[in-house]
Coordinates of C-alpha atoms in Angstrom, one line a residue:
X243 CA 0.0 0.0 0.0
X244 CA 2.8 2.4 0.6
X245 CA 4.1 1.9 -3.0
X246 CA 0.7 2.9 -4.4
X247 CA 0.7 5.9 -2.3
X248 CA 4.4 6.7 -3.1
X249 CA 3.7 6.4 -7.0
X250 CA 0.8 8.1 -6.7
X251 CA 2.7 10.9 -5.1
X252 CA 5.3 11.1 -8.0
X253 CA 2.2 11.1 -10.3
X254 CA 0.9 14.3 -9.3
X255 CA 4.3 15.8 -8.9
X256 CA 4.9 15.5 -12.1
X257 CA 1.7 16.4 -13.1
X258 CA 2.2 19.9 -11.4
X259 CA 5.4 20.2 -13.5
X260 CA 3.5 19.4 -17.0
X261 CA 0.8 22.1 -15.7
X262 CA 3.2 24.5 -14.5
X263 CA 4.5 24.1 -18.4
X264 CA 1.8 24.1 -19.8
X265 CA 0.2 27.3 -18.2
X266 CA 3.5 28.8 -18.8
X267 CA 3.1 28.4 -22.7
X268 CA -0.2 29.3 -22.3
X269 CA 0.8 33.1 -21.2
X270 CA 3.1 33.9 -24.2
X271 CA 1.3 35.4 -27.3
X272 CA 3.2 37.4 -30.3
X273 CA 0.4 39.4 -32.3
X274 CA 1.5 40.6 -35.8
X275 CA -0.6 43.4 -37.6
X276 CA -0.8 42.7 -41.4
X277 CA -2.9 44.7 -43.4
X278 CA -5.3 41.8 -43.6
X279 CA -6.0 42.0 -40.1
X280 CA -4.1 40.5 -36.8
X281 CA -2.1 36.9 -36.4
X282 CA -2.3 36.3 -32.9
X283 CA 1.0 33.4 -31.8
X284 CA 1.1 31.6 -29.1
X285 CA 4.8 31.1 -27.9
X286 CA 6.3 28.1 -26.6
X287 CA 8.9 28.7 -24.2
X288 CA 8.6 24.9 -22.6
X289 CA 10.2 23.9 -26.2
X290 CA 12.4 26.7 -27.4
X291 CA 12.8 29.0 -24.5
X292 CA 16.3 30.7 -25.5
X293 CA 14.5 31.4 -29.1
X294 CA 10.9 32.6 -27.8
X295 CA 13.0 34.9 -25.0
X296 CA 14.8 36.6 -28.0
X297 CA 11.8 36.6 -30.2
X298 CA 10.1 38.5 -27.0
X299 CA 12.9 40.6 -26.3
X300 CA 13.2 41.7 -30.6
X301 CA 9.4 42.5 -29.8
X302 CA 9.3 44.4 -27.0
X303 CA 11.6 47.0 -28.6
X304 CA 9.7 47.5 -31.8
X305 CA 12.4 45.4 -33.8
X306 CA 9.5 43.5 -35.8
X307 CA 7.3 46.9 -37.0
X308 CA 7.2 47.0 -40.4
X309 CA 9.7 44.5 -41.2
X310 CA 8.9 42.3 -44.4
X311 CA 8.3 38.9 -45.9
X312 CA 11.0 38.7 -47.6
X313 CA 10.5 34.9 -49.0
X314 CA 7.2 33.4 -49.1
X315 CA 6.7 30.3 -50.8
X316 CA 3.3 29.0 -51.7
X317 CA 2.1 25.8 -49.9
X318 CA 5.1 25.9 -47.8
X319 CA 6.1 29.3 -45.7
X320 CA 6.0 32.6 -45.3
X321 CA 9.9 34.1 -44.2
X322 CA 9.9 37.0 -41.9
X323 CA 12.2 39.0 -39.2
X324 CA 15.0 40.3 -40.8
X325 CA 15.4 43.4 -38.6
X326 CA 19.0 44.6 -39.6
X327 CA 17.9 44.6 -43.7
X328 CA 14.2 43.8 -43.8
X329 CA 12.7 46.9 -42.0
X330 CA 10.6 48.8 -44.8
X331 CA 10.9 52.1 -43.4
X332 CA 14.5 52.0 -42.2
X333 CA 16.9 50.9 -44.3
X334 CA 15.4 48.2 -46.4
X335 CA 17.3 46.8 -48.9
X336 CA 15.3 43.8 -51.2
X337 CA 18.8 42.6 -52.4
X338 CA 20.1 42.0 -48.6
X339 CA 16.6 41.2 -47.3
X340 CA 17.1 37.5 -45.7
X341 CA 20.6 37.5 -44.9
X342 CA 20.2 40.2 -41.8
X343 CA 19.8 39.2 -38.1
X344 CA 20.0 41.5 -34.7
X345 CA 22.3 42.8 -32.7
X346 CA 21.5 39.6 -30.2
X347 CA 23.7 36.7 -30.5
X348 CA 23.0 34.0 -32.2
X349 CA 21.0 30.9 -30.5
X350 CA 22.1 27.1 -30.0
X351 CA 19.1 25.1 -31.8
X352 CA 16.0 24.0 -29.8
X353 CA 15.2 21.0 -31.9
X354 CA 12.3 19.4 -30.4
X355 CA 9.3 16.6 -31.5
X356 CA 6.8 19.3 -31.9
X357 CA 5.5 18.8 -35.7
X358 CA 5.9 21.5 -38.6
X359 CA 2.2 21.9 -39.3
X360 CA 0.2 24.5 -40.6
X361 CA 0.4 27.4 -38.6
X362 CA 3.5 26.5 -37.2
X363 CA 6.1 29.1 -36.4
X364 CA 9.8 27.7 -37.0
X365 CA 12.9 29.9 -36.3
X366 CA 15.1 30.8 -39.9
X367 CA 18.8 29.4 -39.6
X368 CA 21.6 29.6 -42.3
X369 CA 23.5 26.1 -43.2
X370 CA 24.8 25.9 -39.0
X371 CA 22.1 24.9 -37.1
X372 CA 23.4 27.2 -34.1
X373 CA 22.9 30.4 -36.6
X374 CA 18.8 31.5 -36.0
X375 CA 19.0 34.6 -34.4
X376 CA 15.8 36.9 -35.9
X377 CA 14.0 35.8 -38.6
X378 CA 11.2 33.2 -38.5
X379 CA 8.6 31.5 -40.7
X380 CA 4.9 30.7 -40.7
X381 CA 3.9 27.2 -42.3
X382 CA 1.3 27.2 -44.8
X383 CA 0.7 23.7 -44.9
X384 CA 2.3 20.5 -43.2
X385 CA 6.6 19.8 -43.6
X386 CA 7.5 17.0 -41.7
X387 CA 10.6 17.5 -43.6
X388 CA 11.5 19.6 -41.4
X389 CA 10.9 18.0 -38.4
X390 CA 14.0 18.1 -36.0
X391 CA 15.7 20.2 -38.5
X392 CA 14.8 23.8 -37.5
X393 CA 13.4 24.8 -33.6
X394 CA 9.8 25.6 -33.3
X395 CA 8.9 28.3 -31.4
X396 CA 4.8 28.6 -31.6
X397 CA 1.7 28.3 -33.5
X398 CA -1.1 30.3 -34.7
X399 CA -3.8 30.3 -32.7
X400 CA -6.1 33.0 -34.5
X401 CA -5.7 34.9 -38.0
X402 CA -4.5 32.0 -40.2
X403 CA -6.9 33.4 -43.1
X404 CA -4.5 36.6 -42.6
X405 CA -1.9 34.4 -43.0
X406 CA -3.0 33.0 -45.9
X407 CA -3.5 36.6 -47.8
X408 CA 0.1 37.7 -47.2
X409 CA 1.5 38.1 -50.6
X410 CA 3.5 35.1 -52.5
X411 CA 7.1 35.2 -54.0
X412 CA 8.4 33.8 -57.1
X413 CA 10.8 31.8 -58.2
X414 CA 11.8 28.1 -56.0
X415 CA 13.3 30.9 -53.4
X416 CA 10.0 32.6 -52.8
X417 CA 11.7 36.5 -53.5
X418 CA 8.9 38.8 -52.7
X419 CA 9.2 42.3 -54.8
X420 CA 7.0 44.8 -53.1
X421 CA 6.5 42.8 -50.2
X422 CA 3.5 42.5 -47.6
X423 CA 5.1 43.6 -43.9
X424 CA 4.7 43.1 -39.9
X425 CA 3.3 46.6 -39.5
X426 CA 3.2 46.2 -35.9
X427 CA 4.5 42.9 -33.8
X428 CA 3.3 43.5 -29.6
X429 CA 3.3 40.9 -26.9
X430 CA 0.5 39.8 -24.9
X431 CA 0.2 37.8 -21.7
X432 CA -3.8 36.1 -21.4

């Protein structure tokens, strides 16, 4: 009887850790503006927490506003959060758009077993899977391909028809000219 009681014990422990995680995910939303109408993410610092923490931290000092989608590929992704060349009111360059990051350090991947769906946000990385620092993408439909390749770091939970308007690219690289933008990116804890 005191082994029942003793697992049972251990049960609910963990089960206050899973809640505690939980809840915490639960508090983190991104909302991105786009002339559509809002996206509303909610982060996921249980599974990336070093990548949603810089994400909040670009956010909070108005890094995202305005910044474009630089590669958007139909059926796949929608690229975004190139804050050093990607801003279309400071210094925007289309040429350079995509290869920019922040002044923040670069991030050690997050790889984790949450799926690439649609509506999944994944963090941008060159070649090194240690080199996402700013940018990030929005899936338009399902890549398992990518699964435990690049570090997801939320999902949308309202505004995927907004989403879904945000003007394609061309080419297999998904180059955007005149490109839709973030025109304003704010946190929100519910």
């Amino acid at each position: 009887m005191k082994l029942f009681y003793l697992a049972f014990a251990g049960v609910l422990y963990l089960a206050s850790f899973a809640g505690d995680a939980f809840a915490q995910a639960a508090d983190h939303y991104l909302t991105i503006q786009l002339k559509s109408g809002p996206v509303v993410i909610q982060l996921m610092p249980g599974v990336a927490p070093k990548h949603v923490a810089q994400i909040e931290a670009l956010a909070k000092k108005g890094e995202y506003d305005n910044v474009a989608f630089h590669r958007v590929i139909d059926g796949f992704m929608a690229q975004t959060g190139d804050v050093k060349y990607g801003n279309m009111e400071k210094g925007f360059d289309a040429s350079l758009a995509g290869t920019g990051s922040s002044d923040m350090p670069d991030i050690p991947a997050e790889f984790s077993k949450t799926p690439f769906v649609r509506g999944t946000v994944g963090m941008a990385r060159s070649q090194d899977p240690n080199s996402a620092n700013s940018q990030f993408f929005i899936m338009f439909a399902d890549g398992s391909f990518l699964n435990g390749q690049y570090t997801v770091v939320g999902k949308v939970v309202s505004g995927m028809e907004n989403v879904d308007k945000i003007k394609r690219g061309e080419g297999q690289n998904g180059e955007v000219s005149n490109p839709d933008r973030m025109i304003k990116v704010t946190l929100a804890k519910k």
